[in-house]
Coordinates of C-alpha atoms and ligand atoms in Angstrom, one line a residue:
X1 CA 6.0 3.2 -20.2
X2 CA 6.6 6.7 -20.9
X3 CA 6.4 5.2 -24.9
X4 CA 2.6 4.0 -24.4
X5 CA 1.9 7.2 -23.1
X6 CA 3.2 8.7 -26.2
X7 CA 1.3 6.4 -28.4
X8 CA -1.7 7.2 -26.8
X9 CA -1.2 10.6 -27.7
X10 CA -0.5 10.1 -31.3
X11 CA -3.8 8.0 -31.5
X12 CA -5.7 10.7 -29.9
X13 CA -4.2 13.0 -32.6
X14 CA -4.8 10.6 -35.3
X15 CA -8.5 10.1 -34.5
X16 CA -9.0 13.8 -34.1
X17 CA -7.7 14.1 -38.1
X18 CA -10.4 11.6 -39.3
X19 CA -13.5 13.5 -37.6
X20 CA -15.7 15.9 -39.1
X21 CA -16.0 19.3 -37.9
X22 CA -18.8 19.3 -35.1
X23 CA -17.8 16.2 -33.8
X24 CA -14.1 17.8 -33.9
X25 CA -14.9 20.6 -31.6
X26 CA -16.4 18.4 -28.9
X27 CA -13.9 16.0 -29.2
X28 CA -11.3 18.6 -29.0
X29 CA -12.4 20.1 -25.9
X30 CA -12.7 16.6 -24.1
X31 CA -9.4 15.5 -25.2
X32 CA -7.5 18.8 -24.6
X33 CA -8.7 18.0 -21.0
X34 CA -8.0 14.8 -20.6
X35 CA -5.1 14.7 -22.3
X36 CA -3.4 17.2 -20.0
X37 CA -4.7 15.6 -16.8
X38 CA -3.0 12.6 -18.0
X39 CA -0.1 14.3 -18.9
X40 CA 0.0 15.8 -15.5
X41 CA -1.1 12.5 -13.8
X42 CA 1.8 10.9 -15.8
X43 CA 4.6 12.8 -14.1
X44 CA 3.3 12.3 -10.6
X45 CA 2.6 8.7 -10.9
X46 CA 3.2 5.3 -12.5
X47 CA 2.3 1.9 -13.1
X48 CA 3.3 -0.8 -10.4
X49 CA 6.5 -2.0 -10.9
X50 CA 6.4 -5.6 -12.5
X51 CA 5.5 -8.4 -9.7
X52 CA 7.2 -11.4 -8.7
X53 CA 6.0 -14.9 -10.8
X54 CA 3.7 -16.5 -8.5
X55 CA 4.5 -20.0 -9.7
X56 CA 7.9 -20.5 -8.8
X57 CA 9.0 -22.7 -6.3
X58 CA 10.4 -19.7 -4.1
X59 CA 7.1 -17.9 -4.1
X60 CA 4.6 -21.1 -3.9
X61 CA 6.7 -21.5 -0.4
X62 CA 6.3 -18.0 0.9
X63 CA 2.6 -18.4 0.0
X64 CA 2.5 -21.4 2.4
X65 CA 4.5 -19.7 5.1
X66 CA 2.2 -16.9 4.6
X67 CA -0.7 -19.0 5.8
X68 CA 1.4 -21.2 7.9
X69 CA 0.0 -21.2 11.6
X70 CA 2.1 -23.7 13.5
X71 CA 4.8 -21.1 13.4
X72 CA 2.8 -19.0 16.4
X73 CA 2.9 -19.5 20.3
X74 CA -0.8 -20.9 20.3
X75 CA -0.9 -22.5 16.7
X76 CA -3.4 -20.3 15.6
X77 CA -1.8 -17.1 14.3
X78 CA -0.6 -16.7 10.6
X79 CA 0.8 -13.4 8.7
X80 CA -2.5 -14.2 7.0
X81 CA -4.3 -13.6 10.6
X82 CA -3.4 -9.9 10.7
X83 CA -3.0 -9.3 6.8
X84 CA -5.9 -11.8 5.3
X85 CA -5.2 -11.8 1.6
X86 CA -9.1 -12.3 1.1
X87 CA -9.8 -8.4 2.4
X88 CA -7.0 -6.6 0.8
X89 CA -4.3 -7.7 3.0
X90 CA -5.8 -6.0 6.2
X91 CA -7.8 -7.1 9.1
X92 CA -10.0 -3.8 9.2
X93 CA -9.5 -3.5 12.9
X94 CA -7.6 -0.4 14.4
X95 CA -4.9 -2.8 16.0
X96 CA -4.9 -6.5 16.0
X97 CA -4.9 -9.5 18.9
X98 CA -1.9 -11.4 18.7
X99 CA -1.4 -15.0 19.6
X100 CA -2.2 -14.3 23.4
X101 CA -5.0 -12.0 22.6
X102 CA -3.0 -8.9 23.5
X103 CA -3.2 -6.1 21.1
X104 CA -0.6 -3.7 19.4
X105 CA -0.5 -0.2 19.8
X106 CA -0.4 -0.1 15.5
X107 CA -2.6 -0.7 12.5
X108 CA -1.7 -3.3 10.3
X109 CA -0.7 -2.0 7.0
X110 CA -1.8 -3.7 4.1
X111 CA 0.5 -6.4 2.5
X112 CA -0.5 -5.7 -0.8
X113 CA 1.6 -3.7 -3.3
X114 CA 4.4 -3.2 -0.3
X115 CA 7.2 -4.6 -2.5
X116 CA 8.3 -1.6 -3.8
X117 CA 8.0 0.5 -0.3
X118 CA 11.2 2.4 0.5
X119 CA 11.1 0.9 4.0
X120 CA 8.6 -1.2 5.8
X121 CA 6.4 -0.8 8.8
X122 CA 4.8 2.7 10.1
X123 CA 7.9 4.3 11.2
X124 CA 10.3 2.7 8.8
X125 CA 12.3 0.7 10.9
X126 CA 12.8 -2.4 8.5
X127 CA 14.6 -1.7 5.3
X128 CA 12.7 -4.5 3.1
X129 CA 10.3 -7.6 3.3
X130 CA 12.5 -9.9 4.1
X131 CA 13.7 -8.2 6.9
X132 CA 10.1 -7.3 8.0
X133 CA 9.2 -11.1 7.9
X134 CA 11.6 -12.2 11.0
X135 CA 9.6 -9.6 12.9
X136 CA 6.3 -11.1 13.9
X137 CA 7.1 -14.7 14.5
X138 CA 9.3 -13.6 17.1
X139 CA 7.3 -10.8 18.2
X140 CA 5.9 -11.7 21.7
X141 CA 2.5 -10.0 20.8
X142 CA 2.2 -11.2 17.6
X143 CA 3.0 -14.8 16.8
X144 CA 5.0 -15.4 20.0
X145 CA 8.0 -18.0 19.1
X146 CA 10.8 -17.9 21.1
X147 CA 14.0 -18.0 18.5
X148 CA 15.0 -18.7 14.9
X149 CA 16.0 -22.1 16.1
X150 CA 12.3 -22.8 17.1
X151 CA 11.3 -21.6 13.6
X152 CA 13.9 -23.7 12.0
X153 CA 12.8 -26.8 14.3
X154 CA 9.0 -26.5 13.6
X155 CA 10.2 -26.5 9.8
X156 CA 12.5 -28.9 9.6
X157 CA 9.8 -31.5 11.3
X158 CA 7.8 -31.1 7.9
X159 CA 8.7 -33.5 5.3
X160 CA 6.4 -31.6 3.1
X161 CA 8.4 -28.4 3.9
X162 CA 11.7 -29.9 3.6
X163 CA 10.9 -31.0 0.1
X164 CA 9.6 -27.7 -0.7
X165 CA 12.8 -25.3 0.9
X166 CA 14.9 -27.8 -1.0
X167 CA 13.2 -26.9 -4.6
X168 CA 13.2 -23.3 -3.4
X169 CA 17.0 -23.1 -2.8
X170 CA 18.5 -26.0 -5.0
X171 CA 22.0 -24.7 -4.2
X172 CA 21.7 -24.9 -0.7
X173 CA 22.8 -28.1 1.6
X174 CA 20.7 -26.6 4.5
X175 CA 18.0 -24.8 2.9
X176 CA 15.4 -25.0 6.0
X177 CA 17.1 -21.7 7.7
X178 CA 15.3 -18.6 9.1
X179 CA 16.9 -16.4 6.7
X180 CA 15.4 -18.6 4.0
X181 CA 12.0 -18.8 5.8
X182 CA 11.8 -15.0 5.4
X183 CA 13.4 -14.8 1.9
X184 CA 10.7 -16.9 1.0
X185 CA 7.7 -15.2 2.4
X186 CA 9.1 -11.6 1.0
X187 CA 9.2 -13.4 -2.3
X188 CA 5.5 -14.0 -2.2
X189 CA 4.7 -10.7 -1.1
X190 CA 6.3 -9.3 -4.3
X191 CA 3.2 -11.1 -5.9
X192 CA 0.7 -9.4 -4.4
X193 CA 0.1 -6.3 -6.8
X194 CA -3.2 -5.0 -7.5
X195 CA -3.3 -3.1 -11.1
X196 CA -6.2 -0.9 -10.9
X197 CA -8.3 1.4 -13.2
X198 CA -5.8 4.1 -12.5
X199 CA -3.0 2.1 -14.2
X200 CA -5.0 1.7 -17.3
X201 CA -5.9 5.7 -17.0
X202 CA -2.0 6.3 -16.6
X203 CA -1.6 4.0 -19.8
X204 CA -3.6 6.4 -22.1
X205 CA -7.5 4.7 -21.4
X206 CA -9.0 8.1 -20.3
X207 CA -12.6 6.5 -19.7
X208 CA -11.2 4.3 -17.1
X209 CA -11.5 7.3 -14.7
X210 CA -15.7 9.0 -15.1
X211 CA -15.8 12.5 -14.6
X212 CA -16.3 12.6 -11.1
X213 CA -13.1 10.7 -10.3
X214 CA -11.3 12.8 -13.1
X215 CA -12.3 15.6 -10.8
X216 CA -10.8 13.8 -7.6
X217 CA -7.6 13.1 -9.4
X218 CA -7.3 17.0 -10.7
X219 CA -8.3 17.9 -7.0
X220 CA -5.6 15.4 -5.5
X221 CA -2.7 17.3 -7.7
X222 CA -4.3 20.6 -7.2
X223 CA -4.4 20.6 -3.5
X224 CA -0.7 19.4 -2.9
X225 CA -1.4 15.8 -1.8
X226 CA 1.1 14.7 -4.5
X227 CA 3.8 15.9 -1.9
X228 CA 3.8 13.1 -0.3
X229 CA 1.4 10.9 -2.0
X230 CA 3.4 10.3 -5.4
X231 CA 4.9 7.3 -7.4
X232 CA 3.6 4.1 -8.4
X233 CA 2.0 3.4 -4.5
X234 CA 0.5 7.1 -4.2
X235 CA 2.8 7.4 -1.0
X236 CA 5.1 4.5 0.6
X237 CA 8.4 6.2 -0.6
X238 CA 8.8 8.8 2.1
X239 CA 8.9 9.6 5.4
X240 CA 6.9 12.7 6.7
X241 CA 5.4 14.4 9.7
X242 CA 2.2 14.0 10.6
X243 CA 0.8 17.4 11.5
X244 CA 3.3 19.1 9.5
X245 CA 1.0 22.1 9.3
X246 CA -1.5 22.0 12.3
X247 CA -0.6 19.7 14.9
X248 CA -0.2 17.7 17.0
X249 CA -1.7 14.9 15.2
X250 CA -3.6 13.8 17.8
X251 CA -5.7 16.6 18.5
X252 CA -7.4 15.5 15.1
X253 CA -7.5 11.7 15.5
X254 CA -8.6 11.5 18.8
X255 CA -5.3 9.4 19.7
X256 CA -5.1 8.7 23.1
X257 CA -1.6 7.1 22.8
X258 CA 0.8 10.0 21.6
X259 CA 3.0 7.5 19.2
X260 CA 5.9 9.8 18.4
X261 CA 6.6 7.3 15.1
X262 CA 10.7 7.9 14.2
X263 CA 11.1 10.0 17.1
X264 CA 10.4 7.3 19.5
X265 CA 13.2 5.2 17.7
X266 CA 16.1 7.9 17.5
X267 CA 14.8 10.0 20.4
X268 CA 15.4 13.3 18.2
X269 CA 12.8 16.1 18.7
X270 CA 13.3 16.5 14.3
X271 CA 12.0 13.1 14.3
X272 CA 8.7 13.3 16.0
X273 CA 5.5 12.2 14.4
X274 CA 7.7 11.1 11.3
X275 CA 5.7 8.5 9.7
X276 CA 5.7 6.7 6.3
X277 CA 3.4 8.3 4.2
X278 CA 1.3 5.3 3.3
X279 CA 0.5 3.7 -0.5
X280 CA -3.0 4.7 -1.0
X281 CA -3.7 2.0 -3.3
X282 CA -6.9 -0.2 -2.1
X283 CA -7.5 2.6 0.3
X284 CA -11.0 2.3 0.3
X285 CA -10.9 -1.2 1.3
X286 CA -8.4 -0.6 4.2
X287 CA -10.0 1.2 7.2
X288 CA -9.4 2.1 9.5
X289 CA -6.9 4.7 8.5
X290 CA -4.0 6.2 10.2
X291 CA -1.3 4.4 12.4
X292 CA -3.1 3.4 15.1
X293 CA -6.6 3.1 13.1
X294 CA -8.0 6.1 14.9
X295 CA -10.3 7.0 12.0
X296 CA -12.9 4.9 10.7
X297 CA -14.0 7.0 7.6
X298 CA -12.0 7.8 4.8
X299 CA -13.8 11.2 4.1
X300 CA -12.7 12.0 7.6
X301 CA -8.9 10.7 7.3
X302 CA -9.1 13.3 3.7
X303 CA -10.6 15.8 5.6
X304 CA -7.7 15.7 8.5
X305 CA -5.1 15.2 6.1
X306 CA -5.8 18.2 4.0
X307 CA -5.7 20.3 6.9
X308 CA -3.2 18.8 9.2
X309 CA -0.5 18.4 6.1
X310 CA -1.4 21.3 4.0
X311 CA -3.4 23.6 6.0
X312 CA -6.5 23.7 3.7
X313 CA -10.3 23.2 4.4
X314 CA -12.0 20.7 2.2
X315 CA -16.1 21.2 1.5
X316 CA -17.6 17.7 1.4
X317 CA -18.0 18.1 -2.6
X318 CA -14.2 18.1 -2.9
X319 CA -13.9 15.5 -0.5
X320 CA -16.6 13.0 -2.3
X321 CA -14.8 13.7 -5.7
X322 CA -11.0 12.5 -4.0
X323 CA -13.2 9.1 -2.6
X324 CA -14.8 8.8 -6.0
X325 CA -11.0 9.2 -7.4
X326 CA -9.6 6.5 -4.4
X327 CA -12.2 4.1 -6.1
X328 CA -10.1 3.8 -9.4
X329 CA -7.0 2.5 -7.1
X330 CA -9.1 -0.3 -6.3
X331 CA -7.6 -3.6 -7.8
X332 CA -8.3 -7.1 -8.0
X333 CA -7.4 -9.3 -5.1
X334 CA -4.6 -11.5 -7.0
X335 CA -6.1 -15.1 -7.3
X336 CA -2.9 -16.9 -7.1
X337 CA -2.7 -15.7 -3.5
X338 CA -6.1 -17.0 -2.0
Ligands
LIG401 C1 -1.0 -10.4 15.2 C2 -1.0 -9.5 13.9 C3 0.4 -9.5 13.1 C4 0.9 -10.7 12.4 C5 0.4 -11.8 12.8 C6 1.7 -9.9 11.5 N1 1.9 -8.9 11.3 FE1 2.6 -7.9 9.9 N2 2.1 -6.1 10.9 C7 0.9 -6.1 11.7 C8 1.5 -4.5 12.7 C9 0.4 -4.1 13.8 C10 2.1 -4.1 11.6 C11 2.3 -2.7 11.6 C12 3.7 -2.4 13.0 C13 4.2 -1.0 12.9 O1 4.4 -0.4 12.0 O2 5.2 -1.0 13.5 C14 2.4 -4.8 10.7 C15 3.6 -4.5 9.5 C16 3.8 -5.4 8.3 C17 4.5 -4.9 7.0 C18 4.7 -3.8 6.7 C19 3.7 -3.0 5.9 C20 4.4 -1.6 5.6 O3 3.2 -0.7 4.5 O4 4.5 -1.1 6.2 C21 4.5 -6.1 6.4 C22 5.2 -6.2 5.3 C23 3.9 -7.0 7.6 N3 3.5 -6.8 8.4 C24 4.0 -8.8 7.0 C25 4.2 -9.6 8.1 C26 4.2 -11.1 7.5 C27 4.9 -11.6 6.3 C28 3.7 -11.7 8.8 C29 3.9 -13.4 8.8 C30 5.2 -13.7 9.0 C31 3.0 -10.7 9.6 N4 3.1 -9.4 9.1 C32 2.3 -11.3 10.7 C33 0.6 -7.3 12.4 C34 0.7 -8.6 12.4
LIG402 C1 3.4 16.4 3.9 C2 3.1 15.0 3.6 C3 1.8 14.5 3.6 C4 0.6 15.6 2.9 C5 0.7 17.0 2.1 C6 -0.2 14.3 2.6 N1 -0.3 13.5 3.4 FE1 -1.7 11.8 3.6 N2 -0.2 10.9 5.1 C7 0.9 11.6 5.1 C8 1.6 10.5 6.4 C9 2.8 10.7 7.1 C10 0.3 9.6 6.8 C11 0.4 8.5 7.4 C12 -0.1 9.2 9.1 C13 0.0 8.4 10.2 O1 -0.9 7.6 10.4 O2 0.9 8.5 11.1 C14 -0.7 9.7 5.8 C15 -1.7 9.2 5.8 C16 -2.6 9.4 4.5 C17 -4.2 8.5 4.8 C18 -4.4 7.3 5.5 C19 -3.6 6.2 4.7 C20 -3.8 5.2 5.7 O3 -3.4 3.7 5.3 O4 -4.3 5.0 6.5 C21 -5.2 9.5 3.8 C22 -6.4 8.6 3.2 C23 -4.4 10.1 3.1 N3 -3.2 10.4 4.1 C24 -4.7 11.2 1.9 C25 -4.3 12.4 2.0 C26 -4.9 13.2 1.2 C27 -6.2 13.0 0.4 C28 -3.9 14.4 0.9 C29 -4.0 15.9 0.4 C30 -5.5 16.3 0.7 C31 -2.6 14.0 2.2 N4 -3.0 12.4 2.1 C32 -1.7 14.7 2.0 C33 1.7 12.1 4.7 C34 1.2 13.5 3.9

């Protein structure tokens, strides 16, 4: 990746050398600002890690399981119910109804680009996707099955699944297990990458971002959002306090439930209101925002973030530019997953 960037830099010097005097000044000015932004951006952000091959027996099994409704108490809920692939891995509801219609307390985060997160869930309580995938099926208000044995029994009943598990785990005598179910789903989720205009920009195609988006990117960096939203996902890689500078967060989100994040698990004061700093990939498509879906508009979410996390007040123009920049983070829905 670094090499690609250097190559782009060399190319732009080359072109610079070939232009005549009047073009020279103009292009020089343009490209110098662009090059600086490109260099700064590459310091904080990076391309999405290589996704899994979607056409292996393992990832194809994972895809089928992701859509499998028979693994729920009412036979109607799958991973895709709350994380629909066709709408960027989210249901766009504040919180999601499960198998008996009752809702949880947290917003369904997207399954897209989750494969490289430091941990899963808003409070990071699960270390990886395979561990995470075991949760929803047995969660009483999500899919509501009783036990791992129930899951295995349903799958073993199907000749098609027996065959697919055998192909996905060729070395195992009894491949239809709850563990392998979770591994297959996780491997499928590892295919859900959505490279976007911003990745092309990072590789040197500076015109993939228009002027407003470049200004938004500069603002995002200069305002200090990069303290918590960096790396390939612009987030997803650290745990941080919501309400770091101005809190408590519910004074700004209007949340009725005082979810204390990691603090609710550990009971430690120092963990209160600590949540995973979420990835901002496809953020314009994944409303409503925050761990409880309390904020509908992206503009408002940005305004709250600047104030609660950094003690800064952004004006409308600055917020609009950041929203414009965020649009460059929207990739294509991976066709193979539909
Ligand atoms: C009834 C709705 C519902 C169903 C069904 C459901 N999920 Fe979720 N999912 C959620 C909610 C809500 C959260 C956030 C919970 C939390 O953070 O405490 C979540 C979190 C996740 C995360 C963590 C993402 C991140 O950025 O932290 C992944 C991955 C995920 N679900 C995958 C799955 C898979 C795979 C299935 C099927 C086996 C599934 N979900 C079924 C609602 C659902
Ligand atoms: C000190 C760390 C920190 C800083 C700085 C920060 N954020 Fe956040 N951001 C978070 C955390 C933590 C959350 C999740 C809060 C929650 O829902 O509980 C979050 C959530 C968000 C969300 C909602 C994401 C979603 O999927 O619901 C957006 C949008 C966002 N941040 C944008 C920004 C912008 C823009 C800036 C700069 C003005 C910024 N953040 C600065 C830590 C930070």
